[in-house]
XYZ file of C-alpha atoms in Angstrom:
468
model
C -148.671 123.992 15.291
C -149.703 121.741 12.986
C -147.264 120.718 10.626
C -149.215 121.530 7.323
C -149.621 124.844 8.511
C -149.433 127.773 6.065
C -147.138 130.660 7.708
C -147.382 133.205 5.068
C -147.871 136.499 4.292
C -149.877 138.541 2.135
C -150.397 141.856 -0.230
C -152.944 143.020 -2.905
C -152.547 143.917 -6.570
C -153.781 147.469 -5.891
C -151.437 148.104 -3.471
C -148.221 147.124 -4.577
C -148.078 146.363 -8.478
C -148.124 149.274 -10.085
C -147.974 149.689 -13.652
C -151.488 150.924 -13.852
C -151.199 150.967 -17.188
C -148.690 148.352 -18.723
C -149.210 145.563 -20.965
C -152.930 146.430 -21.863
C -154.089 146.743 -18.138
C -157.065 148.895 -17.389
C -158.242 151.388 -15.188
C -159.705 149.810 -12.159
C -161.797 151.840 -9.561
C -158.493 152.507 -7.354
C -156.452 153.898 -9.999
C -159.254 157.128 -10.132
C -159.003 157.524 -6.455
C -156.228 160.344 -6.040
C -153.901 160.772 -2.864
C -155.007 163.383 -0.704
C -153.263 164.643 2.978
C -155.436 161.974 4.948
C -157.184 159.669 2.481
C -157.982 159.091 -1.342
C -160.487 161.308 -3.322
C -162.532 160.169 -6.236
C -162.083 161.456 -9.457
C -164.292 161.359 -12.631
C -161.078 159.441 -14.437
C -157.543 159.949 -14.425
C -156.641 163.474 -14.099
C -153.506 165.361 -14.978
C -151.283 167.176 -12.217
C -152.407 164.605 -9.177
C -150.778 161.710 -7.507
C -152.572 158.091 -7.816
C -150.285 155.992 -5.393
C -151.628 153.165 -7.093
C -150.458 153.967 -10.452
C -146.554 152.916 -9.599
C -147.538 151.597 -6.156
C -144.015 149.607 -5.011
C -143.774 148.255 -8.441
C -143.935 144.559 -7.652
C -145.336 144.233 -11.602
C -141.704 144.976 -12.330
C -139.666 143.617 -8.945
C -141.930 140.623 -8.481
C -139.089 137.994 -9.158
C -136.798 139.784 -6.406
C -139.801 140.371 -4.090
C -140.911 136.475 -4.424
C -137.590 135.286 -4.049
C -137.078 137.320 -0.741
C -140.292 136.037 0.442
C -138.768 132.342 0.216
C -136.032 133.448 1.927
C -137.735 134.721 4.831
C -139.369 130.958 4.945
C -143.020 131.491 3.754
C -144.912 128.457 2.474
C -148.049 130.393 1.283
C -148.709 133.931 -0.147
C -152.272 135.679 -0.302
C -152.473 138.131 -3.187
C -154.738 139.301 -5.498
C -155.022 139.274 -9.605
C -155.954 142.557 -10.805
C -159.336 142.328 -12.461
C -158.461 145.286 -15.380
C -155.475 143.586 -16.087
C -157.610 140.144 -17.124
C -160.579 142.699 -18.746
C -159.446 146.222 -19.207
C -162.857 147.501 -18.973
C -164.948 144.342 -17.728
C -166.901 144.323 -21.027
C -163.751 142.563 -23.366
C -165.023 139.039 -25.084
C -161.635 138.047 -24.812
C -159.106 138.520 -21.967
C -156.041 140.668 -22.070
C -153.288 137.716 -22.752
C -150.397 139.556 -21.377
C -152.065 139.843 -18.127
C -152.591 136.195 -17.811
C -149.064 135.663 -18.824
C -148.061 137.811 -15.731
C -149.784 135.810 -13.258
C -148.467 133.062 -15.149
C -145.118 134.132 -14.216
C -145.849 134.967 -10.697
C -147.711 131.456 -10.223
C -144.953 129.209 -11.656
C -142.206 131.419 -9.696
C -144.145 130.599 -6.201
C -144.284 127.402 -7.315
C -140.856 127.009 -7.775
C -139.886 128.100 -4.239
C -142.789 125.687 -2.730
C -145.113 128.417 -2.120
C -148.917 128.175 -1.985
C -151.277 130.916 -3.568
C -153.859 131.928 -2.192
C -155.621 134.109 -4.570
C -158.473 136.843 -3.939
C -160.266 137.307 -7.290
C -161.697 140.592 -6.674
C -159.944 143.016 -3.871
C -161.496 146.610 -4.067
C -160.701 147.243 -7.438
C -163.296 146.224 -10.114
C -162.465 148.116 -13.849
C -164.024 151.587 -13.320
C -165.907 151.450 -16.680
C -167.995 149.142 -14.775
C -168.076 151.225 -12.093
C -169.717 154.146 -14.194
C -172.414 151.905 -15.866
C -173.327 151.644 -11.745
C -170.762 148.844 -10.269
C -172.250 146.186 -8.124
C -175.584 148.163 -8.228
C -176.687 146.559 -11.417
C -176.913 142.813 -11.818
C -175.346 142.847 -14.983
C -172.031 142.794 -12.942
C -172.370 139.241 -11.888
C -172.041 138.139 -15.556
C -168.717 140.001 -15.720
C -167.450 138.971 -12.612
C -168.356 135.448 -13.595
C -166.450 136.068 -17.139
C -163.240 136.777 -15.052
C -163.492 134.205 -12.906
C -164.075 131.284 -15.546
C -161.249 132.742 -17.057
C -158.445 132.774 -14.454
C -160.219 129.595 -13.201
C -159.367 128.014 -16.586
C -155.903 129.707 -16.855
C -154.532 128.829 -13.432
C -156.380 125.428 -12.622
C -153.313 123.702 -12.246
C -151.670 126.322 -10.490
C -153.978 127.796 -7.818
C -156.012 125.769 -5.681
C -156.948 128.368 -2.819
C -159.457 130.942 -4.174
C -161.199 133.977 -2.218
C -164.356 135.310 -4.066
C -164.416 139.238 -2.229
C -161.705 140.520 -0.086
C -163.603 141.988 2.987
C -166.892 141.455 1.597
C -168.653 142.848 4.963
C -167.073 146.250 4.404
C -169.660 146.873 2.372
C -171.953 147.944 5.400
C -170.104 150.844 6.203
C -169.292 153.751 4.287
C -165.894 152.328 3.376
C -167.962 150.265 1.066
C -167.422 152.538 -2.210
C -164.432 150.811 -3.030
C -165.996 147.095 -2.352
C -169.115 148.271 -4.216
C -167.369 148.754 -8.111
C -167.094 152.685 -7.537
C -170.761 153.541 -7.143
C -169.051 156.873 -6.541
C -172.064 159.741 -6.784
C -174.760 157.416 -5.475
C -173.234 155.787 -3.143
C -172.215 158.765 -1.296
C -176.003 160.160 -0.781
C -177.090 159.852 2.655
C -180.780 158.832 2.077
C -180.136 155.908 -0.112
C -176.622 154.563 0.716
C -177.325 151.519 2.519
C -180.202 150.755 0.424
C -177.853 150.754 -2.404
C -175.004 149.303 -0.491
C -177.401 146.249 0.573
C -178.359 145.690 -3.231
C -174.646 145.283 -4.033
C -174.071 143.222 -1.673
C -176.902 140.704 -2.681
C -175.106 140.724 -6.042
C -171.992 139.924 -4.510
C -173.695 136.832 -2.959
C -175.392 135.787 -5.845
C -171.983 136.273 -7.848
C -169.755 134.463 -5.179
C -172.082 131.546 -4.505
C -172.283 131.189 -8.480
C -168.625 131.623 -8.480
C -168.198 128.563 -6.032
C -169.846 126.155 -8.368
C -168.165 127.135 -11.378
C -165.230 126.386 -9.992
C -166.430 123.136 -8.894
C -166.992 122.198 -12.246
C -163.411 123.084 -13.303
C -161.337 121.683 -11.106
C -163.111 119.918 -7.969
C -160.053 120.117 -5.732
C -160.423 123.729 -5.680
C -161.156 125.191 -2.199
C -162.936 128.903 -2.171
C -163.386 130.930 0.654
C -165.017 133.940 2.216
C -163.084 136.609 3.514
C -164.379 139.325 6.512
C -162.673 142.136 8.151
C -163.071 141.354 11.489
C -164.815 144.794 12.912
C -164.986 143.229 16.790
C -167.092 145.830 19.004
C -167.195 145.136 23.112
C -169.775 147.066 25.102
C -168.361 150.003 26.791
C -170.369 149.432 29.764
C -171.966 146.708 31.907
C -175.468 148.401 30.910
C -177.988 145.537 29.334
C -178.691 148.470 26.851
C -174.624 148.857 25.522
C -174.380 144.877 25.565
C -177.668 144.378 23.365
C -176.265 147.281 21.275
C -172.244 145.621 20.816
C -174.489 141.759 20.325
C -176.214 143.373 17.300
C -173.407 145.447 16.023
C -171.269 142.224 15.709
C -173.989 140.075 14.122
C -174.702 142.649 11.397
C -171.353 143.739 10.750
C -169.267 140.512 11.579
C -171.637 137.432 11.006
C -174.336 138.726 8.318
C -171.835 138.228 5.210
C -170.556 134.709 6.446
C -174.327 134.053 7.655
C -175.143 134.311 3.922
C -171.880 132.826 2.654
C -171.406 129.645 4.979
C -175.015 128.611 5.852
C -176.781 129.227 2.284
C -179.310 131.493 3.422
C -179.973 135.265 4.837
C -180.179 134.958 8.889
C -183.544 135.417 10.657
C -182.057 138.639 12.475
C -181.427 140.435 9.488
C -185.205 140.978 8.722
C -185.326 143.650 11.920
C -182.144 145.333 10.386
C -184.025 145.619 6.676
C -187.510 146.691 8.393
C -185.592 149.317 10.445
C -183.831 150.781 7.563
C -186.564 150.489 4.912
C -184.037 147.958 2.779
C -186.240 146.665 -0.008
C -184.142 143.654 -2.149
C -184.451 143.245 -5.322
C -184.376 139.798 -6.218
C -184.752 137.046 -8.928
C -186.917 134.148 -8.142
C -183.721 131.209 -8.071
C -181.299 134.072 -6.300
C -181.750 132.325 -2.622
C -181.365 128.827 -4.307
C -178.308 129.882 -6.400
C -176.922 131.134 -2.766
C -178.032 127.951 -0.691
C -176.021 125.403 -3.579
C -173.037 128.013 -3.462
C -171.913 128.295 0.219
C -167.826 128.236 0.884
C -165.226 125.898 1.752
C -163.285 127.972 4.617
C -163.383 131.034 6.126
C -160.836 133.724 5.832
C -160.566 137.142 7.417
C -158.532 139.905 8.527
C -157.943 141.158 12.285
C -156.079 144.658 13.289
C -158.132 146.237 16.272
C -161.508 145.948 18.274
C -163.631 148.811 19.610
C -166.160 149.945 21.869
C -169.899 150.595 21.394
C -172.364 152.344 23.712
C -174.772 154.975 24.244
C -172.642 157.657 25.647
C -172.136 160.099 23.007
C -169.770 161.636 24.694
C -166.993 158.919 25.161
C -163.478 159.037 23.745
C -163.466 157.875 20.130
C -160.475 155.676 18.131
C -159.387 155.780 14.782
C -159.429 152.965 11.999
C -160.172 152.842 8.324
C -162.904 150.338 8.896
C -163.374 149.961 12.250
C -163.520 153.434 14.277
C -165.703 153.185 17.310
C -165.391 154.052 21.158
C -162.028 153.848 23.293
C -161.263 151.017 25.379
C -159.546 151.911 28.177
C -157.987 148.626 28.474
C -155.840 149.070 25.477
C -153.000 150.622 24.119
C -152.768 152.352 20.214
C -150.553 152.381 17.686
C -149.561 155.531 16.644
C -152.263 155.824 13.967
C -154.830 155.464 16.689
C -155.755 151.868 16.223
C -156.193 149.830 19.457
C -153.988 146.538 20.078
C -155.592 144.147 21.295
C -154.507 140.309 20.620
C -156.899 139.145 23.186
C -159.948 140.204 20.606
C -158.461 138.079 18.293
C -158.816 134.810 20.537
C -162.630 136.030 21.116
C -163.345 136.441 17.634
C -161.995 133.485 16.448
C -163.735 131.633 18.915
C -167.217 132.930 17.902
C -166.425 132.148 14.465
C -165.337 128.545 15.004
C -168.179 127.604 17.370
C -170.524 129.126 14.668
C -169.456 127.718 11.508
C -166.790 124.884 12.322
C -164.861 125.360 9.237
C -161.103 125.860 9.134
C -160.127 129.835 8.752
C -157.454 131.406 7.572
C -156.020 134.460 9.281
C -155.037 136.304 5.727
C -154.625 140.143 7.405
C -152.819 140.990 10.849
C -150.320 143.482 11.100
C -149.004 147.069 12.449
C -148.832 150.123 10.015
C -146.162 152.433 11.412
C -144.124 155.120 9.954
C -140.821 152.975 9.717
C -137.100 154.567 9.112
C -134.252 153.605 7.237
C -131.093 154.175 8.630
C -127.869 152.736 7.127
C -130.036 150.352 5.089
C -131.585 148.871 8.194
C -135.024 149.006 9.764
C -135.343 148.451 13.452
C -139.383 147.829 13.822
C -139.722 146.321 17.225
C -142.762 147.673 17.764
C -144.376 145.300 14.496
C -142.323 142.471 16.512
C -144.009 143.037 19.525
C -147.489 143.331 17.503
C -147.095 140.191 15.584
C -145.484 138.341 18.316
C -148.253 138.931 20.935
C -150.966 137.768 18.160
C -149.242 134.975 17.203
C -149.259 133.468 20.981
C -152.829 134.563 21.067
C -153.168 132.516 17.804
C -151.481 129.422 19.618
C -153.970 129.716 22.192
C -156.881 129.119 20.589
C -155.541 126.469 17.990
C -154.352 124.491 21.253
C -158.447 125.120 22.605
C -159.445 123.407 19.475
C -159.961 125.868 16.490
C -158.799 124.752 13.376
C -156.862 127.470 11.767
C -155.032 126.627 8.602
C -152.970 129.781 8.443
C -151.463 132.894 9.401
C -150.702 135.279 6.484
C -149.948 138.749 8.373
C -150.083 141.951 6.097
C -147.605 142.608 4.711
C -145.166 140.393 2.932
C -143.866 143.871 1.366
C -144.310 147.709 1.987
C -147.406 148.618 0.104
C -149.470 151.728 -0.158
C -152.340 151.920 2.794
C -155.763 151.403 1.755
C -156.974 154.320 4.273
C -154.518 156.913 3.442
C -153.020 156.057 -0.219
C -149.964 156.724 0.732
C -146.758 154.417 2.501
C -145.987 156.688 5.249
C -147.878 154.050 7.063
C -145.440 150.679 6.675
C -146.863 147.209 6.723
C -144.300 145.238 5.543
C -141.382 142.641 6.272
C -139.622 143.992 3.340
C -138.787 148.065 3.165
C -139.226 149.824 0.002
C -137.369 152.974 -0.749
C -139.859 154.868 -1.886
C -141.955 157.981 -0.206
C -145.713 159.038 -0.439
C -144.799 161.068 -3.856
C -143.111 157.942 -5.466
C -139.884 159.095 -5.300
C -137.012 156.912 -4.505
C -134.802 153.911 -5.743
C -137.395 151.237 -5.061
C -134.564 149.092 -3.435
C -135.577 146.510 -1.270
C -134.236 146.095 2.568
C -134.952 143.385 5.321
C -136.155 145.170 8.116
C -135.698 143.228 11.690
C -139.170 141.751 11.721
C -138.188 139.981 8.525
C -135.162 137.790 10.107
C -137.474 137.666 13.433
C -140.264 135.952 11.154
C -138.191 133.621 9.291
C -137.126 132.200 12.779
C -140.639 132.147 13.897
C -141.415 130.182 10.641
C -138.165 127.762 11.140
C -139.221 126.397 14.478
C -143.004 126.422 13.701
C -144.199 129.443 15.699
C -142.059 128.120 19.086
C -138.995 130.687 18.812
C -141.109 133.882 19.323
C -138.204 135.900 21.135
């Protein structure tokens, strides 16, 4: 690995911070998704006698000093995190920001600087203000104005503390029904079968414009800022060698994996999207200068998550696999996690090569990890399964770098246990650091280093050479 490589770890505010109504923070979209047995259920506000896992999460808000110190002990030199929009603008409608929220992130960034940890900050990570969601979220053009006000505030406040920014987390998730969160919570409308895709693509267009304007704004505030897009890799293989399956896979990968980054990196809607829009009767509402704004506001780097792959084909009887973003057909050549996610490090090589060949922009892997039911026994967590998963993916990463792909960093999911997005519970743990809290928010909140913590520390110290 090159010496300036980012060895890091990642989290998101809504999954770790808690303190959902502390120090002036407002209610976000995530804050009104109640925990259920299998997923999160939308509510019309915060209701009594319901458990909302984001409300206390793992309480990073009150433990950030301890948590960052442990990250530093692990040796990371970069931390991908997000800012909670509603800490800065509680409803999104305020003219002036919430100083307490700004001050909290000042303390976080100052502490990261003390430990020489580079913050890589996601501006919007699935948690826009609930008040804006009730007004239509990203389906309404006014959302661009609210977002840019938020961006200007944090760009100016942290212009000497943060260099790397990501405009939207997994922006391409708007293309799947899961897009309810990234759409800003257009709840009842986005679930309607007859208009969900039309609505989501309109939301996506508004986010493209907002991102491009944010890039341009950022450069006026600090020309050294680096702004990236962030894509959820949803790699699909053809189920069979049948040319029909191969063509289906090609189209699926273009739409789900390349469309959003094509717009944000190449600065234009790609040729192939015209057919897709025609097939699905999509008609976007654009203003006259939108395409010029998109052209002028392209990003500097490509960030992505990578967890798994699946297959796609016309055989409706084929076995299916799970995954919160990427559910598809089972690949008989792959093993699965206990949650049904297929483990495919070679797929990461395939995906990264495709991306770099297409864009030739630096790449950051800002999410990659294994969700599992860890067990704390006598103050220890023996997560050899997580080590095995990460080891094979780091091997794959090293291979693509040797083959010439420009990878800036590897920041696995997650630095610390957090509330899993797919379930809203902590039962599916990802962290290098174990937090003693259960899926009902009960526990001591004490932190414990897992075996993977010590393993990753050695990986970083050896610059990726010591993987055993």
